[in-house]
XYZ file of C-alpha atoms in Angstrom:
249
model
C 0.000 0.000 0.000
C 1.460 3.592 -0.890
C 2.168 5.565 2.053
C -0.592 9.113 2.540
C 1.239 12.078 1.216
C 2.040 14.354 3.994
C 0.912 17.186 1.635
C -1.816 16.070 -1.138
C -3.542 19.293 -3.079
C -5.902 18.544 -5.760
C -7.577 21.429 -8.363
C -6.324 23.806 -6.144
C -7.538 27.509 -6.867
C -6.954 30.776 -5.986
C -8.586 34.254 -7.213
C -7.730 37.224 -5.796
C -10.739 39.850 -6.462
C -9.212 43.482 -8.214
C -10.736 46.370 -9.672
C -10.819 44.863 -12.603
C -10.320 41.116 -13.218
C -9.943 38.892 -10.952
C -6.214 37.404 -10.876
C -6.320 33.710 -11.275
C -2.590 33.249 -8.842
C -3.107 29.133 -9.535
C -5.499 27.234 -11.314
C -5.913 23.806 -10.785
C -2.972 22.408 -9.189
C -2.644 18.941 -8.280
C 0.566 17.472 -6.348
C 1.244 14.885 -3.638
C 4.033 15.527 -1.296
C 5.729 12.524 0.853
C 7.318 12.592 4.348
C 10.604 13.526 4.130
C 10.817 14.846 0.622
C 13.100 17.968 -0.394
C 11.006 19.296 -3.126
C 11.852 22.962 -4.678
C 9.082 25.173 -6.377
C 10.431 26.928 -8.911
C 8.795 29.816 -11.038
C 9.127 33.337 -12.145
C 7.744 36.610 -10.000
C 4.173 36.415 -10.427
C 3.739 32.202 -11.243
C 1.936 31.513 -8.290
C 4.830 29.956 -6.390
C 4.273 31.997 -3.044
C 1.066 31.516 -3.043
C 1.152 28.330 -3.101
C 3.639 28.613 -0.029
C 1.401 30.561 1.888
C -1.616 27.806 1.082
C 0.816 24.861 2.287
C 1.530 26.983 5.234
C -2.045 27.510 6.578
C -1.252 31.125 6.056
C -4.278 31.376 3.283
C -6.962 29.369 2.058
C -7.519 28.327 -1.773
C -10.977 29.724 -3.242
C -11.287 26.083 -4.558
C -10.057 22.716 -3.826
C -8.398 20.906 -1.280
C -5.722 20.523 0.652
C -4.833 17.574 3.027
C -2.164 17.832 5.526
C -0.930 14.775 7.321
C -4.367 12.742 5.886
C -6.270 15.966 7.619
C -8.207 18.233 4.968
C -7.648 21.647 5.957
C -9.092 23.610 3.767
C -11.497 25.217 5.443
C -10.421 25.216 8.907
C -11.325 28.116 11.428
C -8.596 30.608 11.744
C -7.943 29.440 15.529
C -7.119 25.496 14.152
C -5.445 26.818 11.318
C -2.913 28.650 14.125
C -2.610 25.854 16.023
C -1.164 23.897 13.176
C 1.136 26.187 11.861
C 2.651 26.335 15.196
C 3.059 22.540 15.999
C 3.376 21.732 12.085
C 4.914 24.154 10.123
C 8.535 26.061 10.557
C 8.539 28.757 8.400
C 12.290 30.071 6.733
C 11.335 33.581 4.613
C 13.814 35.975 2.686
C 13.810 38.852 5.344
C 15.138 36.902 7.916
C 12.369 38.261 10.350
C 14.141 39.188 13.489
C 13.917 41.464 16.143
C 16.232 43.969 16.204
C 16.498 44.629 19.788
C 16.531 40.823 21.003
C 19.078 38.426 21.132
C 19.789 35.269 18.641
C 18.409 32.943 21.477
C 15.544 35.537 22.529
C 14.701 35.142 18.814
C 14.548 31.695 18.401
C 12.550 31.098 21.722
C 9.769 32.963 20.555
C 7.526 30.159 19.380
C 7.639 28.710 22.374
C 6.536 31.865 23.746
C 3.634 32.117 20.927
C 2.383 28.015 21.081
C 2.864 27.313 24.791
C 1.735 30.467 26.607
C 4.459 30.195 29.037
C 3.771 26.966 30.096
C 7.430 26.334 28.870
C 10.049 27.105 32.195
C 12.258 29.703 30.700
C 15.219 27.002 31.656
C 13.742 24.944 29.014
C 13.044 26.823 26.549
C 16.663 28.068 27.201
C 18.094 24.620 26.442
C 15.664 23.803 23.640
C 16.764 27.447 21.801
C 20.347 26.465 22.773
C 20.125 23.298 20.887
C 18.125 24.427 17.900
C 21.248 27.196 17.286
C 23.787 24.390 17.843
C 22.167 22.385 14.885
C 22.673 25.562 12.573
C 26.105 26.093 13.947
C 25.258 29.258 15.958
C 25.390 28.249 19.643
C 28.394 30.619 20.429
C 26.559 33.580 18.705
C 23.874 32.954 21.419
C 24.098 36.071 23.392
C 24.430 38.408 19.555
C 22.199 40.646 18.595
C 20.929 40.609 14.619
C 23.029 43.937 13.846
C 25.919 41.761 15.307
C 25.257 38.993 12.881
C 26.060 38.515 9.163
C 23.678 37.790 6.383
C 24.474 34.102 6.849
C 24.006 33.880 10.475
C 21.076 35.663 10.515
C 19.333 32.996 7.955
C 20.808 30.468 10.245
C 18.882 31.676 13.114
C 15.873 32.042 11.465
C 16.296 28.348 10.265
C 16.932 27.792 14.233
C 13.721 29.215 15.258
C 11.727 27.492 12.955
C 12.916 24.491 14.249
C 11.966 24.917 17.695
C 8.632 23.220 17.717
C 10.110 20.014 15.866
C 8.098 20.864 12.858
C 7.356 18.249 10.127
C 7.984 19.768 7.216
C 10.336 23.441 6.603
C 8.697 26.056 4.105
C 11.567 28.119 2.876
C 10.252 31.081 0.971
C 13.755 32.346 -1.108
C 15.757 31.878 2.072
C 18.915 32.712 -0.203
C 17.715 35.529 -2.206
C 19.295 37.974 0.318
C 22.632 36.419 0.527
C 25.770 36.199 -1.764
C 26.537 32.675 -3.775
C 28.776 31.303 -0.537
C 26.655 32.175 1.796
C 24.033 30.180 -0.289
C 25.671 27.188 -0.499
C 26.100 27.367 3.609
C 22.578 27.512 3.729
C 21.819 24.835 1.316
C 23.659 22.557 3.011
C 21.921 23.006 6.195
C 18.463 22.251 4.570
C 20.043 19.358 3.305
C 21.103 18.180 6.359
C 18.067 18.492 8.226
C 16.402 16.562 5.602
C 18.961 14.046 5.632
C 19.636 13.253 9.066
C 16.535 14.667 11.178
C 14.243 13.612 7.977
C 12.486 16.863 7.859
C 10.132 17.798 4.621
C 10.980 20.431 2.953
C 9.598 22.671 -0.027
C 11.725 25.906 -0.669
C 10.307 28.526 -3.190
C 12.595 30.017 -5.237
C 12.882 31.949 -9.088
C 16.391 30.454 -9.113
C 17.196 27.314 -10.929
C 20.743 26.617 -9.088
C 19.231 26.748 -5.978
C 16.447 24.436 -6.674
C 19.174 22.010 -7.937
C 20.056 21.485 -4.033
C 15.956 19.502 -4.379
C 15.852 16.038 -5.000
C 12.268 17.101 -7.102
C 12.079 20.091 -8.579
C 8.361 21.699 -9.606
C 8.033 24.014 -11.859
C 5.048 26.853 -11.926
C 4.317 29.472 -14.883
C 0.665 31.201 -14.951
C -0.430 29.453 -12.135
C 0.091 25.878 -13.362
C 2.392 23.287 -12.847
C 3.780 22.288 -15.778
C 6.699 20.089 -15.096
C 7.106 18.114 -11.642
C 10.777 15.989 -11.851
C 13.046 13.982 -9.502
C 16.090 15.646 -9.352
C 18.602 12.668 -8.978
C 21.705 14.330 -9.742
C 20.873 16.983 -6.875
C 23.880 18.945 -6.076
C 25.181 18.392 -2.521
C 26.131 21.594 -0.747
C 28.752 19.609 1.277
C 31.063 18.923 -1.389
C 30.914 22.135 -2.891
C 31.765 24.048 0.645
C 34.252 21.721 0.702
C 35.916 22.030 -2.896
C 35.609 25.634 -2.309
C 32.966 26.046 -4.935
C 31.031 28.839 -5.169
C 27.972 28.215 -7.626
């Protein structure tokens, strides 16, 4: 028996209502998501990519169609359970990096524990479970730096940290690199790829840039609104070996 896609959308739609027509940002897309996939969506400005993000994030909901998450059709969930699974569900990676500017790396990354739990969570713990999260990204000595103290690079990294905090099951990385020089890329790449590797974390990045998405092991393509190619990506580049050979993409 095939195993239930952790992410299964079928004849998804979504009109957005203008002055004057209404903007058709994806029309009828169909696509099944597994546990533990690395899947890129890739896509000019304007395809429909992000907004297809947001859907998968339970940040929006599609006009028409469906959307099941973990065998759970969410859809058309209230606003309140739509929350609550974004917060125990979803880590979310965006562009911007998102940060306060006035709070430390580890104040930062504690704050969905702050936002899920309602302080249920002994600030010793969530200490130790921010602590840990920056370790995985490499950051644990830059625990006590502010954002301004921080490059690019390790400001990505703890935004990567943070959404990790609530052991989410699948990353949505929303052109995590498109702020940061080809390196610095790479650094991050690899660090998606080893969470997916080793901690078996899904993860669908959004990006316009097709040497990024070659980091996927499936890459997706959207133009208009509709997927028009979806393709393992065997030969998937591996960050590690790059950083390694000193490559720079």
């Amino acid at each position: 028996m095939a195993a239930v896609p952790l992410i299964a959308v079928r004849d998804l739609e979504k009109t957005y209502a203008m002055d004057g027509p209404p903007v058709h940002a994806l029309c009828g897309v169909t696509l099944a998501i597994q546990r533990g996939e690395f899947v890129a969506v890739v896509g000019p400005s304007g395809s429909g990519k992000s907004t297809l993000m947001h859907i998968l994030g339970c940040l929006d909901r599609p006009t028409s169609g469906t959307y099941h998450l973990d065998a759970r059709d969410v859809s058309r969930l209230s606003d309140d359970d739509l929350s609550a699974i974004r917060n125990r569900q979803i880590g979310f990676v965006f562009q911007g990096f998102n940060l306060l500017a006035r709070t430390s790396a580890l104040e930062n990354v504690e704050l969905p524990l702050l936002y899920a739990h309602r302080n249920r969570i002994a600030p010793a713990e969530r200490r130790v479970r921010a602590l840990r999260a920056l370790g995985a990204v490499g950051l644990a000595d830059r625990a006590s730096h502010f954002p301004n103290q921080l490059s690019g690079g390790q400001q990505q990294r703890v935004a990567i940290a943070r959404a990790l905090l609530n052991d989410p099951a699948i990353l949505l990385a929303d052109e995590p690199t498109g702020n940061l020089d080809s390196r610095t890329s790479i650094e991050i790449m690899e660090i998606f790829q080893r969470l997916n590797a080793q901690r078996g974390i899904t993860i669908v990045l959004i990006t316009h840039e097709p040497q990024v998405a070659a980091y996927a092991s499936r890459i997706i393509q959207i133009i208009d609104g509709r997927l028009v190619t979806d393709l393992a990506n065997a030969s998937h580049r591996a960050a590690a070996a790059e950083l390694a050979g000193g490559g720079h993409g």
